[in-house]
Short mmCIF file of C-alpha atoms in Angstrom, two decimals:
data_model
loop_
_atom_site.label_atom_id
_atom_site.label_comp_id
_atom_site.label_asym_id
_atom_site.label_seq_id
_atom_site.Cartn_x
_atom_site.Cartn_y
_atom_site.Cartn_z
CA UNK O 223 -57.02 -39.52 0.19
CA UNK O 224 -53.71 -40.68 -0.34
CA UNK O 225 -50.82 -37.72 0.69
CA UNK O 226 -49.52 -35.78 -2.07
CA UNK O 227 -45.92 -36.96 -2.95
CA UNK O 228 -43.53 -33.94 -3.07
CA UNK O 229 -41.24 -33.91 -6.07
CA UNK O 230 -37.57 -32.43 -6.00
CA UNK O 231 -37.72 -29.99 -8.49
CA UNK O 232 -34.96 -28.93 -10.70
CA UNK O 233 -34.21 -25.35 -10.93
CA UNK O 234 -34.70 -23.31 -13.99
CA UNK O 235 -31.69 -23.11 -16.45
CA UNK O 236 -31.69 -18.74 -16.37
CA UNK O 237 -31.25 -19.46 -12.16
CA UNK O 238 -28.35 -18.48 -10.56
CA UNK O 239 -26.13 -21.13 -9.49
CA UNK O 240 -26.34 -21.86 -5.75
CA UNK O 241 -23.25 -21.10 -3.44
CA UNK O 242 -20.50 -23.97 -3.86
CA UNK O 243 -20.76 -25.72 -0.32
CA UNK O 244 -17.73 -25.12 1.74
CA UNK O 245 -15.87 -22.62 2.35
CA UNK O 246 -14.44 -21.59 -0.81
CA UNK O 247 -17.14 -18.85 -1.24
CA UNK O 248 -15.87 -16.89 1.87
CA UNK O 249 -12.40 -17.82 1.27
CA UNK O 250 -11.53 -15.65 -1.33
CA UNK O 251 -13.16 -12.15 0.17
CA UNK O 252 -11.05 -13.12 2.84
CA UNK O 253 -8.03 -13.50 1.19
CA UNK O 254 -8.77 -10.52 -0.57
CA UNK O 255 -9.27 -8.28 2.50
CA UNK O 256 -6.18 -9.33 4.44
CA UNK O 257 -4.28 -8.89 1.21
CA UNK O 258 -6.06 -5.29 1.52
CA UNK O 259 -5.30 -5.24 4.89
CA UNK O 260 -1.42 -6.10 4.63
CA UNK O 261 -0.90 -3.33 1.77
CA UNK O 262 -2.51 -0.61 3.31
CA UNK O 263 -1.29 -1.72 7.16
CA UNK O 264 1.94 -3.94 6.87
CA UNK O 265 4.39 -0.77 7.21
CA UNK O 266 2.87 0.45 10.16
CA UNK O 267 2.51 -2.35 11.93
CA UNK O 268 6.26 -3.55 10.71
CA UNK O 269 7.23 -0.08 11.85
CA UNK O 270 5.72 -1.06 15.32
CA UNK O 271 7.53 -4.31 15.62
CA UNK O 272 10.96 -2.93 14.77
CA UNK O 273 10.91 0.01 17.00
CA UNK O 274 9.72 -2.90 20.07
CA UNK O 275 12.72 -4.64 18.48
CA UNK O 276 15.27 -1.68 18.66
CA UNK O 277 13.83 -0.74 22.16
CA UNK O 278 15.00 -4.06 23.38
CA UNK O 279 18.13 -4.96 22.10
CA UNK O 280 19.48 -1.21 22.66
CA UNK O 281 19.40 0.88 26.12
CA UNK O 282 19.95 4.51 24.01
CA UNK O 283 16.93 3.68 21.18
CA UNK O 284 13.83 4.97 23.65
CA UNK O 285 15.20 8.08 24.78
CA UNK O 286 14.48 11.24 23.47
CA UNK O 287 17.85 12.58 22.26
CA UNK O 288 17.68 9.29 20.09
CA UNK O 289 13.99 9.66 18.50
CA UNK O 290 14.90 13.65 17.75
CA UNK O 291 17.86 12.66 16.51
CA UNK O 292 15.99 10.27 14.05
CA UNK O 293 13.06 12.89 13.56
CA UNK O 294 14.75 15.20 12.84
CA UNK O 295 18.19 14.47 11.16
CA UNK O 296 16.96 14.48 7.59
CA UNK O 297 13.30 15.73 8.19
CA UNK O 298 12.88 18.05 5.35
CA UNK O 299 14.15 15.28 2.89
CA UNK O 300 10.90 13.68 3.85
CA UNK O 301 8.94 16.31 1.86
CA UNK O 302 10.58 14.57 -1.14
CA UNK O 303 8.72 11.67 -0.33
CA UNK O 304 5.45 13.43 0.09
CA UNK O 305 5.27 14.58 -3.23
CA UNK O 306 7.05 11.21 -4.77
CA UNK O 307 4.11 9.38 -3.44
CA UNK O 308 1.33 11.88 -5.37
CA UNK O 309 3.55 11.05 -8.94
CA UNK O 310 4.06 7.19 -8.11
CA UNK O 311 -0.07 6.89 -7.16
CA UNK O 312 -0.34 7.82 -11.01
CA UNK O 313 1.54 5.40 -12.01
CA UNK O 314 4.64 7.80 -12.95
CA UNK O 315 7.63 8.55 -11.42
CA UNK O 316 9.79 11.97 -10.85
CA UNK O 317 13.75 11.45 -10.52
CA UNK O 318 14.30 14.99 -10.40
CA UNK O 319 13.52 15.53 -6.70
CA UNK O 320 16.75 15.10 -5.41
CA UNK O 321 18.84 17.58 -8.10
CA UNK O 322 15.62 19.94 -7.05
CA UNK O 323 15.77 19.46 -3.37
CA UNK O 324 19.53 20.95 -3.91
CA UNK O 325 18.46 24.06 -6.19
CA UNK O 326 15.66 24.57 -3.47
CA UNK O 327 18.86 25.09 -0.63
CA UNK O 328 20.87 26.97 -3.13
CA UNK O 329 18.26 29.29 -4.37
CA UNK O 330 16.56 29.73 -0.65
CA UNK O 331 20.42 30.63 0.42
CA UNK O 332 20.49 33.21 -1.85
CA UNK O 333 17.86 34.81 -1.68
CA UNK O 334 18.07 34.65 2.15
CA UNK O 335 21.87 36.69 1.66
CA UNK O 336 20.30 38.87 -1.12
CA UNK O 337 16.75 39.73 -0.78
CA UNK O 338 15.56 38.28 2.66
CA UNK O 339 13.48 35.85 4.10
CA UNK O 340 10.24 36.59 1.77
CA UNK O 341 12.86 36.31 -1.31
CA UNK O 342 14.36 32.79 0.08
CA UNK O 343 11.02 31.07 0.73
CA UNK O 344 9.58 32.38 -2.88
CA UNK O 345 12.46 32.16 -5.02
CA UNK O 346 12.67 27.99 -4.59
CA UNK O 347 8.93 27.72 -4.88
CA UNK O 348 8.66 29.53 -8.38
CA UNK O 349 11.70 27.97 -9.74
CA UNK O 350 10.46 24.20 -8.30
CA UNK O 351 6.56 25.38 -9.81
CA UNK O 352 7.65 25.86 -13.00
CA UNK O 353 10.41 23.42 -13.49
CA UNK O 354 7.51 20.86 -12.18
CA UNK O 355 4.87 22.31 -14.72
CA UNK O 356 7.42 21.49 -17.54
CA UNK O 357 8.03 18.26 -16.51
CA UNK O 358 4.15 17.74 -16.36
CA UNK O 359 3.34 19.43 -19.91
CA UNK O 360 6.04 17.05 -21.66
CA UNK O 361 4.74 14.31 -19.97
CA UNK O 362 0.81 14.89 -19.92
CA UNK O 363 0.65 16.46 -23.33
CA UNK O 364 3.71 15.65 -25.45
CA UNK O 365 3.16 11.95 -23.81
CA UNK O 366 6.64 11.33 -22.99
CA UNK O 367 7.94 8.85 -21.10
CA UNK O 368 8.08 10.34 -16.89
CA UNK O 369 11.27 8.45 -16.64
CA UNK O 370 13.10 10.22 -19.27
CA UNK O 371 11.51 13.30 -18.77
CA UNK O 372 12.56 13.73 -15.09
CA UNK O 373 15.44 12.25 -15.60
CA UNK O 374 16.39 14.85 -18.58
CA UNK O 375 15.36 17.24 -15.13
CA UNK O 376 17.60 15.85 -13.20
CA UNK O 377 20.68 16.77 -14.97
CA UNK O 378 19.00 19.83 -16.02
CA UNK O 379 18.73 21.10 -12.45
CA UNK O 380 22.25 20.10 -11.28
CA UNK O 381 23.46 22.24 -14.54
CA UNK O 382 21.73 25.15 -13.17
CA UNK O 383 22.54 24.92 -9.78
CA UNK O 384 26.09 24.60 -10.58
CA UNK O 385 25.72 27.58 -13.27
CA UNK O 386 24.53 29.39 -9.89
CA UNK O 387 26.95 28.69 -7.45
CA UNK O 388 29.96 29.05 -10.46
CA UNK O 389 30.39 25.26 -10.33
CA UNK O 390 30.28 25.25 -6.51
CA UNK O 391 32.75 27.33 -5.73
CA UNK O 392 30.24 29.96 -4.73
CA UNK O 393 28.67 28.87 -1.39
CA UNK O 394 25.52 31.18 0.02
CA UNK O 395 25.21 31.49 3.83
CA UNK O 396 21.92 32.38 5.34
CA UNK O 397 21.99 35.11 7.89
CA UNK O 398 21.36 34.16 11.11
CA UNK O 399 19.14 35.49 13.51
CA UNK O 400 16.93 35.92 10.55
CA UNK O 401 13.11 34.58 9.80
CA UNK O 402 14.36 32.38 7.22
CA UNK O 403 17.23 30.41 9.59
CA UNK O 404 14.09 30.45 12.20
CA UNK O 405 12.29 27.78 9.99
CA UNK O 406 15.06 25.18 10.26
CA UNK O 407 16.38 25.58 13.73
CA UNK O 408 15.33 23.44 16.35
CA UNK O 409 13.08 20.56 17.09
CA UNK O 410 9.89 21.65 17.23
CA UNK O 411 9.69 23.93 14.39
CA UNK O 412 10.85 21.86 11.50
CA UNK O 413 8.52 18.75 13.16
CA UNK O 414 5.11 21.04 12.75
CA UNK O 415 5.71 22.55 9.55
CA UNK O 416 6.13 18.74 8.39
CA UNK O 417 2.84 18.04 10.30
CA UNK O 418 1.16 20.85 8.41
CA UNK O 419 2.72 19.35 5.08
CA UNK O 420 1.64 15.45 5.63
CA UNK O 421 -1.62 16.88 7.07
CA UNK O 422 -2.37 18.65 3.94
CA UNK O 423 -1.77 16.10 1.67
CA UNK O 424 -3.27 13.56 3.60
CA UNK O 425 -6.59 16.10 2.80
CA UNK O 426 -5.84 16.17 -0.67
CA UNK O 427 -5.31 12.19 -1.65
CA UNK O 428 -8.11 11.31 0.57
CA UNK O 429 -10.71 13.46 0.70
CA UNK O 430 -10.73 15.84 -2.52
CA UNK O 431 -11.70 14.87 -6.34
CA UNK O 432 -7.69 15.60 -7.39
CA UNK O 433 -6.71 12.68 -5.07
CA UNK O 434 -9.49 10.08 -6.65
CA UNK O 435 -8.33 11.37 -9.83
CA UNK O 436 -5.14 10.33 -9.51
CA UNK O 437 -5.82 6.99 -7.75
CA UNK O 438 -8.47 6.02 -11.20
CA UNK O 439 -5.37 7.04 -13.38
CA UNK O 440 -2.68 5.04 -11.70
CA UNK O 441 -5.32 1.79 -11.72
CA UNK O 442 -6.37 2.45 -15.36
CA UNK O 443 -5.97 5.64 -17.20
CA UNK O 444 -8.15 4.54 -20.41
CA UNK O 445 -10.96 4.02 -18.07
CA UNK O 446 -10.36 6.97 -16.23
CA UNK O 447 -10.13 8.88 -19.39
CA UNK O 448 -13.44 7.76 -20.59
CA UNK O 449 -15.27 8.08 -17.38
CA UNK O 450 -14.46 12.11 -18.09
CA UNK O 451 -11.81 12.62 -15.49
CA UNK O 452 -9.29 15.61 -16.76
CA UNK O 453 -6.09 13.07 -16.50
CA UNK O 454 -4.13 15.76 -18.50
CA UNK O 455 -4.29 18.32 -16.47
CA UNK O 456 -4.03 16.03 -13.25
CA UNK O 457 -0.84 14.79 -14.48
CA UNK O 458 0.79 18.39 -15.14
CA UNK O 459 -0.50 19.09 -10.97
CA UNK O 460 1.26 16.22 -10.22
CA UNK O 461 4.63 17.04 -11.50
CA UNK O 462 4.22 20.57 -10.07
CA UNK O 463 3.33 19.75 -7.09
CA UNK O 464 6.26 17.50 -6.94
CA UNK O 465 8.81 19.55 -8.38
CA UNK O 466 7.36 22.27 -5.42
CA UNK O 467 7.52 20.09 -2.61
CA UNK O 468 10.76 19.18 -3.53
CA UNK O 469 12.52 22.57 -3.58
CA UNK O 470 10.37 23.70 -0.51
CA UNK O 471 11.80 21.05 1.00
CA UNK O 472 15.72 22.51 -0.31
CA UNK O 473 15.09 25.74 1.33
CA UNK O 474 14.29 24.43 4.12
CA UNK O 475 16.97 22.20 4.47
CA UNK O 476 19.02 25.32 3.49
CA UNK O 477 16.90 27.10 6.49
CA UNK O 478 18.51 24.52 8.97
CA UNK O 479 22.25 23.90 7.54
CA UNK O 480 22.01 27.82 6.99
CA UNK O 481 23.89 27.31 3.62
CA UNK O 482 23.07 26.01 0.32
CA UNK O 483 25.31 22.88 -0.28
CA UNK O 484 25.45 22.48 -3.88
CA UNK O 485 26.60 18.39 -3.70
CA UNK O 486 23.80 17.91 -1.82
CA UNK O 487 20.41 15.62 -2.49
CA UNK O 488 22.57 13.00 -4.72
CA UNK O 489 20.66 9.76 -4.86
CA UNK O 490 17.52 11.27 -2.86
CA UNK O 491 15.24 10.50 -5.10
CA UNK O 492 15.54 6.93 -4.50
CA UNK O 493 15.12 7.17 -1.04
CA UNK O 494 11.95 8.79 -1.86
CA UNK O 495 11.32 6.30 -4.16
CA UNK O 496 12.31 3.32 -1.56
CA UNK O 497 9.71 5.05 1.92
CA UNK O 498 6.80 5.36 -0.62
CA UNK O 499 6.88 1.90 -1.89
CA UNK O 500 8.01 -0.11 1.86
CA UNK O 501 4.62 2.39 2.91
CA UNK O 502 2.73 0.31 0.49
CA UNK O 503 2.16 2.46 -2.17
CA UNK O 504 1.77 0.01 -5.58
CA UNK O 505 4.77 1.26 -7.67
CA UNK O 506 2.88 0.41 -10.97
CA UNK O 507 0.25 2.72 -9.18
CA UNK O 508 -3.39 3.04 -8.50
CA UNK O 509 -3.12 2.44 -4.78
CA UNK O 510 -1.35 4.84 -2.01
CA UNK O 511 -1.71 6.67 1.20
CA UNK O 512 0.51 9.54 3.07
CA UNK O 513 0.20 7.62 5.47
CA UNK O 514 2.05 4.60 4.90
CA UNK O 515 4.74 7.16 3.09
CA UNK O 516 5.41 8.57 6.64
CA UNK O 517 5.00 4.58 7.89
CA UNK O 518 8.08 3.99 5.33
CA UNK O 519 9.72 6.89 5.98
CA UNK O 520 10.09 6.26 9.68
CA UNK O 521 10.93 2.61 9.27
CA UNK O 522 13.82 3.79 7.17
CA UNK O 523 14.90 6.00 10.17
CA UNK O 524 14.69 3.66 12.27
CA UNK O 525 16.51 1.00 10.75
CA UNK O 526 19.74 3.20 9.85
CA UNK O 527 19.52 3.68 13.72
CA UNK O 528 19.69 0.41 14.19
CA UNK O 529 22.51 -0.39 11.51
CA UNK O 530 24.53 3.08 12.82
CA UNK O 531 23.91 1.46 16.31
CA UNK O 532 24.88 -2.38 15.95
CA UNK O 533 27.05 -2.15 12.71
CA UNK O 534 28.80 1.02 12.36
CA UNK O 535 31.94 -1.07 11.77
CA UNK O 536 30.49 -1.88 8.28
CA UNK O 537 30.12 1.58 7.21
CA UNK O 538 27.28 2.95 5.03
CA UNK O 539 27.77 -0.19 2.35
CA UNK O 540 25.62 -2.22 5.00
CA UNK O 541 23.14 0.60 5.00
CA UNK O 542 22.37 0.32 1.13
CA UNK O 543 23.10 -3.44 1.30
CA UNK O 544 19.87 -3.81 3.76
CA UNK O 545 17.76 -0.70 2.20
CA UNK O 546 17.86 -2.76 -1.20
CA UNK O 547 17.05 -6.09 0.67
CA UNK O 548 14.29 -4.74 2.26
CA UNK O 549 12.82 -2.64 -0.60
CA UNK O 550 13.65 -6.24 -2.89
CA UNK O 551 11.61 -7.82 -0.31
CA UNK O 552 8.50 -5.12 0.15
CA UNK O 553 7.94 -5.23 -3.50
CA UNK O 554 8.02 -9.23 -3.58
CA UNK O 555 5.32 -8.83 -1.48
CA UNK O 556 3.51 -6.52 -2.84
CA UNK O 557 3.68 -8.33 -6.36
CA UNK O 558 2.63 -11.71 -4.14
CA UNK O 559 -0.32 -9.30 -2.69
CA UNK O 560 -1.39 -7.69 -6.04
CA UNK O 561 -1.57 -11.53 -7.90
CA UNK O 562 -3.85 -12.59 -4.95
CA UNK O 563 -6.09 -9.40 -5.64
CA UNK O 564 -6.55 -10.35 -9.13
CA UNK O 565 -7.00 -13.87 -8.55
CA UNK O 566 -9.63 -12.86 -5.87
#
């Protein structure tokens, strides 16, 4: 008997099509996770590299009156940042902080000379609560635009505080030796209560329902609308939690200049605006960790440093000259990043 002859059979039209030889099968995951990779890790690791950088090319940067100098300079305005990165996740954005961050100081000041330490720590936080609960109700359920909304609470809040302080010419002093002045003084103090802050809402964008809510709105609120998350009432938290943050934050910044300054917090809320995005937060939203806030944060500091260190002769038009540059050039990338994702 002759041997059978074996026949190369074609496969079946319904079959899936076999892998494309090569590697452009593996390619794209991999471009894909290193694009991943790079958004969620770049401002660390960029963080890394410039402090190694700063390290070298200056004797002063590694020691410690330097680093608590940079830690804790403008610590509290950090909080503004915290709360900036909960409203940009969504895909909003909240210009008010920095108007609130200086109602927070003038209100904590006052209630610090007038009704104590219990009245300056829960006189901000009502006002901030509510102001931030507006903001969220116009812009969750009378759908208006965040940008005008906050924007509208920006000038809103300045009004006020100046209606406070009788157009500045009012200033509030907080008492010293009291609770209140406590929270601000120091190193060590106003460096754990941040810890307890960042920790917290590390917790709540991570590991709770509220923060996976917010991430499915900011990468597509229809869907996340019809996949039964409560996006309205997400959206009002968000804004009150913002506007909160923020005027926590003015107290204590009030705590530790133990006065409210009422020209205080001008242009703030772009500095917010500027750590969350270089920490790799998407600002069209949908993608975001604490984090990488605290990563952008801290390569801010370090880089005014730097620029106070090397090019103080240039005064603080360098400073803004190479914040924009480098924000210009973060969100290049992360357009470049997000255009690979969708490719992928």
């Amino acid at each position: 008997m002759s041997p059978t002859a074996v026949r190369p059979t074609a496969l079946p039209p319904d079959d899936p099509a076999p892998p494309p030889a090569g590697g452009q099968a593996a390619a794209t995951p991999l471009r894909e996770r290193v694009a991943h990779q790079l958004q969620r890790r770049g401002a660390p690791v960029v963080l890394v590299l410039v402090a190694v950088i700063a390290s070298i090319s200056s004797s002063t940067f590694p020691t410690w009156s330097n680093i608590s100098s940079i830690l804790v300079g403008n610590n509290f305005v950090w909080l503004l940042a915290l709360g900036m990165t909960f409203v940009i996740i969504t895909g909003g954005i909240d210009l008010s902080v920095g108007s609130m961050y200086a109602l927070g100081g003038v209100l904590g000041a006052y209630g610090a000379q007038h009704g104590g330490s219990l009245v300056a720590l829960v006189l901000p936080i009502a006002v901030g609560a509510a102001w931030g609960t507006v903001q969220g109700l116009l812009v969750a359920r009378a759908r208006m635009a965040p940008f005008i909304v906050t924007l509208a609470g920006l000038l809103g809040a300045r009004g006020l505080m100046q209606a406070i302080s009788n157009e500045g010419a009012t200033t509030y002093i907080v008492p010293k030796n009291s609770f209140f002045a406590s929270l601000g003084s120091g190193t060590w103090v106003p460096l754990l209560i941040l810890a307890v802050f960042f920790a917290a809402g590390t917790v709540l964008l991570a590991r709770t329902r509220f923060g996976a809510t917010l991430t499915a709105m900011g990468g597509n609120e229809n869907a996340a609308v019809l996949m039964g998350l409560p996006v309205a009432r997400a959206k009002v938290l968000v804004y009150l939690l913002s506007g909160t943050v923020a005027a926590t934050a003015g107290a204590l910044g009030a705590a530790r200049l133990q006065s409210g300054v009422t020209t205080i917090g001008v242009g703030y809320e772009l500095t917010a605006i500027a750590s969350v995005v270089i920490g790799g937060t998407l600002l069209t939203g949908g993608s975001g960790t604490v984090g990488g806030t605290l990563s952008g944060v801290l390569l801010l500091g370090v880089l005014h440093n730097l620029i106070d260190s090397h090019f103080s002769q240039y005064g603080s038009a360098f400073t803004d000259l190479v914040n924009g540059a480098f924000l210009a050039v973060v969100v290049l990338l992360q357009t470049l990043l997000s255009r690979t994702q969708q490719l992928s």
